[in-house]
PDB file of C-alpha atoms in Angstrom:
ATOM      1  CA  UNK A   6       1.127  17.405  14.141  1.00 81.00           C
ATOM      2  CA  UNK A   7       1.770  15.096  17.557  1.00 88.00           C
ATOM      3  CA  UNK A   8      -1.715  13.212  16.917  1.00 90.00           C
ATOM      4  CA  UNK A   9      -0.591  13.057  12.617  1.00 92.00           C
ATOM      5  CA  UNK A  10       3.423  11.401  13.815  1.00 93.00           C
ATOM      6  CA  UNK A  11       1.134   9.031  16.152  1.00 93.00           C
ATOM      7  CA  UNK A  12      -1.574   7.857  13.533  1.00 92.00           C
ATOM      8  CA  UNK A  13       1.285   7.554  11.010  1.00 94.00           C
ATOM      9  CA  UNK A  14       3.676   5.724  13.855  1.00 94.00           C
ATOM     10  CA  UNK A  15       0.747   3.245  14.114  1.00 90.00           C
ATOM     11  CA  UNK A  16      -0.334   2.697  10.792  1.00 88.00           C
ATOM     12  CA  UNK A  17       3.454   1.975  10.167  1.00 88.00           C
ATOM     13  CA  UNK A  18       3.768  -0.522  13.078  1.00 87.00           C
ATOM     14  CA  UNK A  19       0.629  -2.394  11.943  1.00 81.00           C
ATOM     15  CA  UNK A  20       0.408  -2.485   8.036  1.00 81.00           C
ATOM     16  CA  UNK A  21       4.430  -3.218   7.769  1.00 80.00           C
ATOM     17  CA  UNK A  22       3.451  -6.296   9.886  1.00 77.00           C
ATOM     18  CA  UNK A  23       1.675  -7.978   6.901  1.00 72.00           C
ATOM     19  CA  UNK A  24       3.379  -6.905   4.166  1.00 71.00           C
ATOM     20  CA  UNK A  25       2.220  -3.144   3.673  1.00 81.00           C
ATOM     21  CA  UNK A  26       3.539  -0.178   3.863  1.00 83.00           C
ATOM     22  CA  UNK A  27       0.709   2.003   4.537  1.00 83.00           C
ATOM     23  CA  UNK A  28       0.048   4.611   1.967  1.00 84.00           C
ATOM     24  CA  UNK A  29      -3.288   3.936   1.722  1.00 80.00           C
ATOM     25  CA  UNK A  30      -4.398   5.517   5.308  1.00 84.00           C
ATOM     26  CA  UNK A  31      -1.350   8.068   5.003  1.00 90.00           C
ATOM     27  CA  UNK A  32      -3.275   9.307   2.231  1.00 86.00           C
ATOM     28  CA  UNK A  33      -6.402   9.454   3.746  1.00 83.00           C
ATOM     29  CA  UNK A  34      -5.259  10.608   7.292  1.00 88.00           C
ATOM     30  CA  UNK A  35      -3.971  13.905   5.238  1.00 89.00           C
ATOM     31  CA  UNK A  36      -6.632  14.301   3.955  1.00 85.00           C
ATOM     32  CA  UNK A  37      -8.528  14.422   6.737  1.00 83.00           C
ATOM     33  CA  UNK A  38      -6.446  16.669   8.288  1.00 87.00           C
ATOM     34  CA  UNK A  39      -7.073  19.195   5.225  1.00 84.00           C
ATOM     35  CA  UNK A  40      -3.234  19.088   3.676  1.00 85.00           C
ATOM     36  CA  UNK A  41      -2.734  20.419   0.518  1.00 81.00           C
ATOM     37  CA  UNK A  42      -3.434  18.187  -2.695  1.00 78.00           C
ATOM     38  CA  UNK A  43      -0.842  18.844  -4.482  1.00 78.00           C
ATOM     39  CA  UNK A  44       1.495  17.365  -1.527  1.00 84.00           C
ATOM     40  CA  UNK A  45      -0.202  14.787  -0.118  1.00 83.00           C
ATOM     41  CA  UNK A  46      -0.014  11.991  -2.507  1.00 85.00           C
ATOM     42  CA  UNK A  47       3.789  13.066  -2.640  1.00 88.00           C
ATOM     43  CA  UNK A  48       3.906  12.592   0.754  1.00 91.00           C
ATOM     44  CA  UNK A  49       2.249   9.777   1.363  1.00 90.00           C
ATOM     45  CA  UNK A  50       4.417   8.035  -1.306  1.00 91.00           C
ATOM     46  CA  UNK A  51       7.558   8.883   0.446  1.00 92.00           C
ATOM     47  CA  UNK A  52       6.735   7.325   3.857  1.00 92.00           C
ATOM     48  CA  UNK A  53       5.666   4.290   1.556  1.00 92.00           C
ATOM     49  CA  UNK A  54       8.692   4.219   0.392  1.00 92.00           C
ATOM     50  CA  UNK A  55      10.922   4.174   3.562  1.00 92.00           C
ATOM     51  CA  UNK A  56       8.368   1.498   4.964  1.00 90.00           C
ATOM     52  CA  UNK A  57       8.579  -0.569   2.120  1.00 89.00           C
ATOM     53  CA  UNK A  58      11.997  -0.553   1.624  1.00 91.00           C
ATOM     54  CA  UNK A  59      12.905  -1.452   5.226  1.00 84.00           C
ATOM     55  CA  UNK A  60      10.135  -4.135   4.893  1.00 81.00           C
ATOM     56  CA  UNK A  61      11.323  -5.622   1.313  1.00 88.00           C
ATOM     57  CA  UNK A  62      14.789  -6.069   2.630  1.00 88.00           C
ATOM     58  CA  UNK A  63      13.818  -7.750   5.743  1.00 82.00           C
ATOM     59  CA  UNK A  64      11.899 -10.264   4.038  1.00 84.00           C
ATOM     60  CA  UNK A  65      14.672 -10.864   1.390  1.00 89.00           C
ATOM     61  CA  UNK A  66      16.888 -11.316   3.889  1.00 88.00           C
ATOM     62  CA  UNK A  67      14.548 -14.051   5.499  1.00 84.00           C
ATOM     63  CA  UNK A  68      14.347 -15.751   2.273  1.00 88.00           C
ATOM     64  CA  UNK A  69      10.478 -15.123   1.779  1.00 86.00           C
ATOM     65  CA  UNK A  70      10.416 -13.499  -1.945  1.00 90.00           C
ATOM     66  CA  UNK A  71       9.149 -15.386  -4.722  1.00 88.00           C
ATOM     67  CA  UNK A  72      11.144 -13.616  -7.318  1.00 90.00           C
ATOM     68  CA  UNK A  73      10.529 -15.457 -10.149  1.00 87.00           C
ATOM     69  CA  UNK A  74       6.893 -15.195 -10.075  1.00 84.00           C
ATOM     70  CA  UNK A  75       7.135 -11.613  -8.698  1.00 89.00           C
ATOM     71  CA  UNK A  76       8.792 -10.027 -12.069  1.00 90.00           C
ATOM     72  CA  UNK A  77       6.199 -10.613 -14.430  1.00 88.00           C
ATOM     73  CA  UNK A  78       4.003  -8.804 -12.212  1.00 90.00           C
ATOM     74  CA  UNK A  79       6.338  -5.721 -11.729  1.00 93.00           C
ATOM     75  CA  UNK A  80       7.355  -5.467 -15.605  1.00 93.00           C
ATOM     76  CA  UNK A  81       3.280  -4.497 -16.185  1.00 93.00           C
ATOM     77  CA  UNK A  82       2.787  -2.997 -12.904  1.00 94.00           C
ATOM     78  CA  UNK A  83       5.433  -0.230 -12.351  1.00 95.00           C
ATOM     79  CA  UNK A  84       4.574   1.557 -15.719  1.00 95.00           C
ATOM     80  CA  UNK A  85       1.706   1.741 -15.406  1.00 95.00           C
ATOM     81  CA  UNK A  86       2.022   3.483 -11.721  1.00 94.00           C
ATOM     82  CA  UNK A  87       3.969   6.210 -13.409  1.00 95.00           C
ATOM     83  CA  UNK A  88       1.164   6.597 -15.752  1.00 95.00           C
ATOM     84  CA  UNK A  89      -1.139   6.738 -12.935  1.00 92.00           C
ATOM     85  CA  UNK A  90       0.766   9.251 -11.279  1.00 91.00           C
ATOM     86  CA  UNK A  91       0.553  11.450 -13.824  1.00 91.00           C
ATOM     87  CA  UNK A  92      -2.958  11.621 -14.887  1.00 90.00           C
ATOM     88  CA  UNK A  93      -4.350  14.961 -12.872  1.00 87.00           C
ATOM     89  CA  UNK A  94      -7.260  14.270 -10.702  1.00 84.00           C
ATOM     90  CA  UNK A  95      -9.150  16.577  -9.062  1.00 85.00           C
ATOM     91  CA  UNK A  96      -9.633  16.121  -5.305  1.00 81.00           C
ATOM     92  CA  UNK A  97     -13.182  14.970  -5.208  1.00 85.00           C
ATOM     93  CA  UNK A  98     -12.415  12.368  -7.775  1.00 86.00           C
ATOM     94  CA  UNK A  99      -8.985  11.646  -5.793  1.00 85.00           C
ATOM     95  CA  UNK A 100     -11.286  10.812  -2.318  1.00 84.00           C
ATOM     96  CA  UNK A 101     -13.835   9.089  -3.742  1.00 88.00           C
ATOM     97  CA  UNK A 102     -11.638   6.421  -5.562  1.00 86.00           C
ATOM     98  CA  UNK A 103      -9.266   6.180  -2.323  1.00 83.00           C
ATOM     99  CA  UNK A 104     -12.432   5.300  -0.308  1.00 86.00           C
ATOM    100  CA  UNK A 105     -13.848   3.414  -2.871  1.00 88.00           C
ATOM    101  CA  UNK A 106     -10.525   1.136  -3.762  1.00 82.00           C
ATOM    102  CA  UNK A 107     -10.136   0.944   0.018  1.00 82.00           C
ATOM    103  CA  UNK A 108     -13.365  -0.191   1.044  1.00 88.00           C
ATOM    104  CA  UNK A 109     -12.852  -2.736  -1.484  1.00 84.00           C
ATOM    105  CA  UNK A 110      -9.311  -3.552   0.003  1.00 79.00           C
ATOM    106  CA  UNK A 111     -10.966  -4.112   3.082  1.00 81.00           C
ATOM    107  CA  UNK A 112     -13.908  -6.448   2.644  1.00 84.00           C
ATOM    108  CA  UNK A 113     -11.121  -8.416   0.462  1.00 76.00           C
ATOM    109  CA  UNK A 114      -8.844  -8.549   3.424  1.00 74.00           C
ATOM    110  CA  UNK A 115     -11.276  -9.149   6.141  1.00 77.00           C
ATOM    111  CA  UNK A 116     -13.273 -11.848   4.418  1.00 73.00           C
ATOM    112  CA  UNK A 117     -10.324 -13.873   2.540  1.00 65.00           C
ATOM    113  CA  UNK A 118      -9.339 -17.337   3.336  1.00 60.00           C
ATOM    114  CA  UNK A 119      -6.335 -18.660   5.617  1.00 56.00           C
ATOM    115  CA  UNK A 120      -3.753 -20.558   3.934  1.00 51.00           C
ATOM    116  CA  UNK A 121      -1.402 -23.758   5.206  1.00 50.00           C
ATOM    117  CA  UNK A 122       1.486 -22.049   5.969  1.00 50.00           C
ATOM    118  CA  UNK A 123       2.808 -24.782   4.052  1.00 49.00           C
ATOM    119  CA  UNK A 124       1.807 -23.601   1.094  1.00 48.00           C
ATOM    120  CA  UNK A 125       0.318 -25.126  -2.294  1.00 48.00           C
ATOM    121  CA  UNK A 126       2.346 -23.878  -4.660  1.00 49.00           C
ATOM    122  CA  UNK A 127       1.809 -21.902  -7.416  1.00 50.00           C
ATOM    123  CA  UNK A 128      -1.551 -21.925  -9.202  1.00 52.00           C
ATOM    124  CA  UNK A 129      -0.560 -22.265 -13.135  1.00 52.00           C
ATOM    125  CA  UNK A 130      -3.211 -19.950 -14.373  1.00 54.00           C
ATOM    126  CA  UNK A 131      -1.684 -17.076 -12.543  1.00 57.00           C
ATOM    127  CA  UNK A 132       0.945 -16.935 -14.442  1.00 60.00           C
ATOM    128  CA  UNK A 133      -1.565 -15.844 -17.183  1.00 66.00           C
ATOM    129  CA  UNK A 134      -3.558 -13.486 -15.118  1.00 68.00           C
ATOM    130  CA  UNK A 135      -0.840 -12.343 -12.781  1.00 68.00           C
ATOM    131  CA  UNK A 136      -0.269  -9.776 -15.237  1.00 74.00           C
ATOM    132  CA  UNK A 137      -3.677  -8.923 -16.488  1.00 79.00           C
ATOM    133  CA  UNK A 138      -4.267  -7.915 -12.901  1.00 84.00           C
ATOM    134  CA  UNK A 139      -1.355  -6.160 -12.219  1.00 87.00           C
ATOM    135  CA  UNK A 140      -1.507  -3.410 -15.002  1.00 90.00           C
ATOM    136  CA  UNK A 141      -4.754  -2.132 -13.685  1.00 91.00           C
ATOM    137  CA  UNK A 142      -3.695  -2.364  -9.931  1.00 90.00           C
ATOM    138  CA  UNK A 143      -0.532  -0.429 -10.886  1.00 92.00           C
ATOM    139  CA  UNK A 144      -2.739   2.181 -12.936  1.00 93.00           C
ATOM    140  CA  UNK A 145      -4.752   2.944  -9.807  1.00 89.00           C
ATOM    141  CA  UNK A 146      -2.151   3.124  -7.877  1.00 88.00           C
ATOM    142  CA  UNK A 147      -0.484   5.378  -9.626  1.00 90.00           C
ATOM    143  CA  UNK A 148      -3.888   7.601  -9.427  1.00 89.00           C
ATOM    144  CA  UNK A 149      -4.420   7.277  -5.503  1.00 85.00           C
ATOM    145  CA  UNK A 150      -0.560   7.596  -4.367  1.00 85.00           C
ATOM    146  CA  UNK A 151      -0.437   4.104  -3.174  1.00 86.00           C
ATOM    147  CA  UNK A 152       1.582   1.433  -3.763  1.00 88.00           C
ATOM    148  CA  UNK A 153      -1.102  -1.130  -4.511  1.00 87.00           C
ATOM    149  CA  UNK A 154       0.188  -4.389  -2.346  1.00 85.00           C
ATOM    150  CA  UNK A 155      -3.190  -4.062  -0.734  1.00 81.00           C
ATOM    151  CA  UNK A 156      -4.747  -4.593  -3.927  1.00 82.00           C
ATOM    152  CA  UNK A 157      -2.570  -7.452  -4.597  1.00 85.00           C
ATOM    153  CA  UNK A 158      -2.169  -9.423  -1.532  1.00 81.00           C
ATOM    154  CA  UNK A 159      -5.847 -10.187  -1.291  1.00 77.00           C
ATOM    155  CA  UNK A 160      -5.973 -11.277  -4.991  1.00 78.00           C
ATOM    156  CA  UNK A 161      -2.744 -13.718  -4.112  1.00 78.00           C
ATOM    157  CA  UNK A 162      -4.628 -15.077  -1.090  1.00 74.00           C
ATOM    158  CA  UNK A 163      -7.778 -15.675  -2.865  1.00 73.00           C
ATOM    159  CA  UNK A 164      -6.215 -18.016  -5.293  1.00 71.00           C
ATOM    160  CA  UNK A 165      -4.216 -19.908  -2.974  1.00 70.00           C
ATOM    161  CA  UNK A 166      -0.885 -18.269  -4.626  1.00 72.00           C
ATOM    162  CA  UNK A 167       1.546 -19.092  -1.529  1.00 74.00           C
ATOM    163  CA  UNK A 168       2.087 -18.975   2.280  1.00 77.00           C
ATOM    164  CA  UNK A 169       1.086 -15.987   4.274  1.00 75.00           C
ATOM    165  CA  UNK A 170       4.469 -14.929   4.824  1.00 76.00           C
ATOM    166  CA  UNK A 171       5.606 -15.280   1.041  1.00 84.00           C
ATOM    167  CA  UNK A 172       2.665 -13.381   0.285  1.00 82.00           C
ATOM    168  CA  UNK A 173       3.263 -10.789   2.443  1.00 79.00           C
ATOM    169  CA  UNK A 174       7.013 -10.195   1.370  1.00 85.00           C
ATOM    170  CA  UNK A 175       5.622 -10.269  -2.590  1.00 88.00           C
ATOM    171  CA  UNK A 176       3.093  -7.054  -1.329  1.00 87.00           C
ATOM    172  CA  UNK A 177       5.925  -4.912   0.170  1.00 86.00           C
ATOM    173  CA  UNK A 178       8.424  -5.359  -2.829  1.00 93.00           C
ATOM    174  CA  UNK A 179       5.084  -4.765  -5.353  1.00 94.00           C
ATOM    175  CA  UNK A 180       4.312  -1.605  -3.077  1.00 92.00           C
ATOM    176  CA  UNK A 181       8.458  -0.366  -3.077  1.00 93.00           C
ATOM    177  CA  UNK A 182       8.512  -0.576  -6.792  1.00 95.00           C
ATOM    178  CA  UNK A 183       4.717   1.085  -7.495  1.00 94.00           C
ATOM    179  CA  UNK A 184       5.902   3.616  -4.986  1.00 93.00           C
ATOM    180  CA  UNK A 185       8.764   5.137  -6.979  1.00 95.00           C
ATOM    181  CA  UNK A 186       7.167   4.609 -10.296  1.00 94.00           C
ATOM    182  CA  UNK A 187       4.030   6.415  -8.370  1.00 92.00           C
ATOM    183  CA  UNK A 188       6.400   9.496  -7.132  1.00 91.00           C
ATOM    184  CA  UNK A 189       7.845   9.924 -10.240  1.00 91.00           C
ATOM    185  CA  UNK A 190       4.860  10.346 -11.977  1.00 91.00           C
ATOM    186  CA  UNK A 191       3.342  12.529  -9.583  1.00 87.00           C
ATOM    187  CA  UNK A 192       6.675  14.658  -9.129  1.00 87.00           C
ATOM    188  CA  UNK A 193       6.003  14.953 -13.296  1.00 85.00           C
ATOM    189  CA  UNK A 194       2.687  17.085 -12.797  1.00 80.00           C
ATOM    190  CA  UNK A 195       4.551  19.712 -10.724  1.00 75.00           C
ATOM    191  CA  UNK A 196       5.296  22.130 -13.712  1.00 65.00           C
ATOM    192  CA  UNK A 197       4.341  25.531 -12.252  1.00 59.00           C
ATOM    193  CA  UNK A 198       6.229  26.669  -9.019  1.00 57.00           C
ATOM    194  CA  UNK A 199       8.320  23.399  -8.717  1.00 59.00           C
ATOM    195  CA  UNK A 200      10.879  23.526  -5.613  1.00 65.00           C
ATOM    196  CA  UNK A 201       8.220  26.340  -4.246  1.00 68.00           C
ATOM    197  CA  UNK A 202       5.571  23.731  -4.370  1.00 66.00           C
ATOM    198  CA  UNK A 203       7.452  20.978  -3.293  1.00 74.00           C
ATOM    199  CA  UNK A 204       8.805  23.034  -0.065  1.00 79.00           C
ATOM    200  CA  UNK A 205       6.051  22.583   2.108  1.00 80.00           C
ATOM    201  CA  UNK A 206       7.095  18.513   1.879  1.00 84.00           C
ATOM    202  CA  UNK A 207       9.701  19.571   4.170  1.00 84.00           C
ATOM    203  CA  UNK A 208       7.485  20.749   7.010  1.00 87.00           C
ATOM    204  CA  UNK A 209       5.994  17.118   7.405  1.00 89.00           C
ATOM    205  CA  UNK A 210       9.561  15.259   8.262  1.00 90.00           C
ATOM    206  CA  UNK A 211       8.736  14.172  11.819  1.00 92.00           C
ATOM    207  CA  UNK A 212       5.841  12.168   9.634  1.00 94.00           C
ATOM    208  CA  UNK A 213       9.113  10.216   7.658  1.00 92.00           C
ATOM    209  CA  UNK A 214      10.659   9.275  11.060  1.00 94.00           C
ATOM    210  CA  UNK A 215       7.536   8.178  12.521  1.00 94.00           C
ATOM    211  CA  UNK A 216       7.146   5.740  10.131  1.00 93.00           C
ATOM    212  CA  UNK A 217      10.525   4.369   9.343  1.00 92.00           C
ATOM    213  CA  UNK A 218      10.348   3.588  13.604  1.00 93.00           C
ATOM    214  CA  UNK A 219       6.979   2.165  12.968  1.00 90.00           C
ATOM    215  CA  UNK A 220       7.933   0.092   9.825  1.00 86.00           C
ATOM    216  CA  UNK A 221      10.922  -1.687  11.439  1.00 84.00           C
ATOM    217  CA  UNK A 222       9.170  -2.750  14.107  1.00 85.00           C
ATOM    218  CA  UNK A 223       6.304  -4.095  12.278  1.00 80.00           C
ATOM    219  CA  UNK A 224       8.156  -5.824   9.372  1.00 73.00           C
ATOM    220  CA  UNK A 225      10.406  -7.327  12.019  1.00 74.00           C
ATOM    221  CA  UNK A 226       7.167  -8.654  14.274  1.00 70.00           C
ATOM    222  CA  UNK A 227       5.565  -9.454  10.931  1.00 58.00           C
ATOM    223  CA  UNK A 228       8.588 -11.607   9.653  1.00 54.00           C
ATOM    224  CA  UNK A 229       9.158 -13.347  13.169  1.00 56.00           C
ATOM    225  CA  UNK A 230       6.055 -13.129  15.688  1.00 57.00           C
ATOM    226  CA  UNK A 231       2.583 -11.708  15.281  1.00 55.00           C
ATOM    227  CA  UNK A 232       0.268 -14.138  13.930  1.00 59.00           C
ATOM    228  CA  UNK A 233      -0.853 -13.198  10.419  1.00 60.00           C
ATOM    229  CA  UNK A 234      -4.150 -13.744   9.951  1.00 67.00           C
ATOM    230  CA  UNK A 235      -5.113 -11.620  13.570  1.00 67.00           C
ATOM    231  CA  UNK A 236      -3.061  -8.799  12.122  1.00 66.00           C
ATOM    232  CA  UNK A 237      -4.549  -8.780   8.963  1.00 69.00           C
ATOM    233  CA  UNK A 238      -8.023  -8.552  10.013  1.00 73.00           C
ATOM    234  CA  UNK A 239      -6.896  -6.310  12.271  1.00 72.00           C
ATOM    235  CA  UNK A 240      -5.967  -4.442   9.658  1.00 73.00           C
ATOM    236  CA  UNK A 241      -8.651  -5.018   7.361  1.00 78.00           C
ATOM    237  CA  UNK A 242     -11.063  -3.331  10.232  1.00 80.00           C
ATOM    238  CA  UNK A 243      -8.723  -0.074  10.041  1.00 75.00           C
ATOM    239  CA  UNK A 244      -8.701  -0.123   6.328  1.00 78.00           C
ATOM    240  CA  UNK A 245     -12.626   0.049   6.602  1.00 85.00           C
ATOM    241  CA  UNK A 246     -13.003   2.521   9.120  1.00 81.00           C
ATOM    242  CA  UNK A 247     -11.366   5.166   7.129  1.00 78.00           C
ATOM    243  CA  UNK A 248     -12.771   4.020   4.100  1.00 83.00           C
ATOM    244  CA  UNK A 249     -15.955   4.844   5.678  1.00 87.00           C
ATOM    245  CA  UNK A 250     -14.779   8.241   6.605  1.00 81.00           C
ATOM    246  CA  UNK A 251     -13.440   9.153   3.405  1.00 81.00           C
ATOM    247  CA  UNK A 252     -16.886   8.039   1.845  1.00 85.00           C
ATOM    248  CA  UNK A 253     -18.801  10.198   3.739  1.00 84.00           C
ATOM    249  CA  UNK A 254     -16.919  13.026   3.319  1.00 75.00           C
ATOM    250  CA  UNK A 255     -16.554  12.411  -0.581  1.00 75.00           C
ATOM    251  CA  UNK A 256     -20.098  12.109  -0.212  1.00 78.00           C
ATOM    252  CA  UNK A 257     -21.356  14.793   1.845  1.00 71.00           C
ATOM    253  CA  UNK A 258     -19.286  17.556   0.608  1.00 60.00           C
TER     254      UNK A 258
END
């Protein structure tokens, strides 16, 4: 459990930095320390949560959230999280498209292009495409137990949407509100057993604290000192590491 609180303490620290909130590699460090399916994406989705929340009112509070180009995006996104959340997927299926989506997270981060910090304003077409993008981002998701800002962040860099830091805060509130649309609908599969299955949950607390430490730290260095574009290849290196892992496992298995 020490080595899970320190893995989840880092992964915290350093994805709350840019905007994230982590539950990509919470996901996959449970699973590769053989927890239960039928928790993991539950828990996962709860540390996002506390991450993302800490994160999304730390950059509100800085004045970094584009709002009124963010809604459009939630209004598609968040139902169809819920949906993804839903949909039962067996555990192979469950590793492979984690691996998968985060390999592809990855190579996104790692190879996208640095922005003025000035910014260039919005790109008009977006506001056509935001959307179209956002369903299917929220749908998957839903499916992995992720809040998806590490879908959408590279997407918003690619086109040039805003500054780094604007960026970043539009990621953590995207991830907050996929994250409870996520835990609901993963919270609606648990028909058989319910508080029985849910109690093991409790077991993993120190995991919760770990990472609401973590998060404040990073979404505070994130908002006022680390450079972004070190952290987020920084990240983007992490991101493929256990991508890698989770491959080969999916694979080899």
């Amino acid at each position: 459990m020490l080595a899970l609180v320190t893995a989840f303490f880092a992964t915290a620290l350093l994805y709350a930095s840019v905007g994230f909130a982590g539950g990509s590699t919470y996901n996959a460090l449970l699973v590769l320390a053989g927890v239960d399916q039928k928790i993991f994406p539950i828990i996962a989705l709860a540390c996002n949560l506390i991450v993302a929340t800490g994160g999304s009112i730390r950059f509100a509070r800085a004045g970094l959230v584009p709002w009124r180009r963010l809604w459009p995006l939630l209004a598609v996104s968040v139902p169809a999280a819920w949906v993804g959340g839903a949909l039962p997927v067996s555990k192979t299926l469950f590793i492979l498209l984690l691996g998968i989506s985060l390999f592809c997270a990855g190579v996104l981060l790692l190879f996208q292009r640095p922005l003025r910090e000035d910014g260039a304003g919005e790109v008009p077409r977006f506001r056509i495409i935001g959307p179209l993008i956002a369903a299917p981002l929220g749908l998957l998701s839903g499916i992995v137990g992720i809040g998806g800002g590490i879908f959408l962040a590279p997407v918003l860099h690619l086109i040039g949407w805003d500054r780094t830091k604007r960026i970043s805060a539009s990621a953590s509130v995207f991830i907050l509100a996929n994250s409870i649309a996520g835990l609901g609908g993963q919270l609606s599969k648990i028909t058989d057993g319910g508080m029985a299955v849910l109690q093991p949950v409790v077991a993993y607390w120190p995991l919760a604290m770990a990472v609401l430490i973590g998060g404040q730290i990073g979404s505070r260095a994130g908002v006022t000192i680390l450079p972004p574009i070190g952290v987020r290849r920084l990240t983007a290196v992490l991101i493929l590491y256990v991508s890698i892992r989770l491959l080969w496992q999916s694979f080899s298995s």
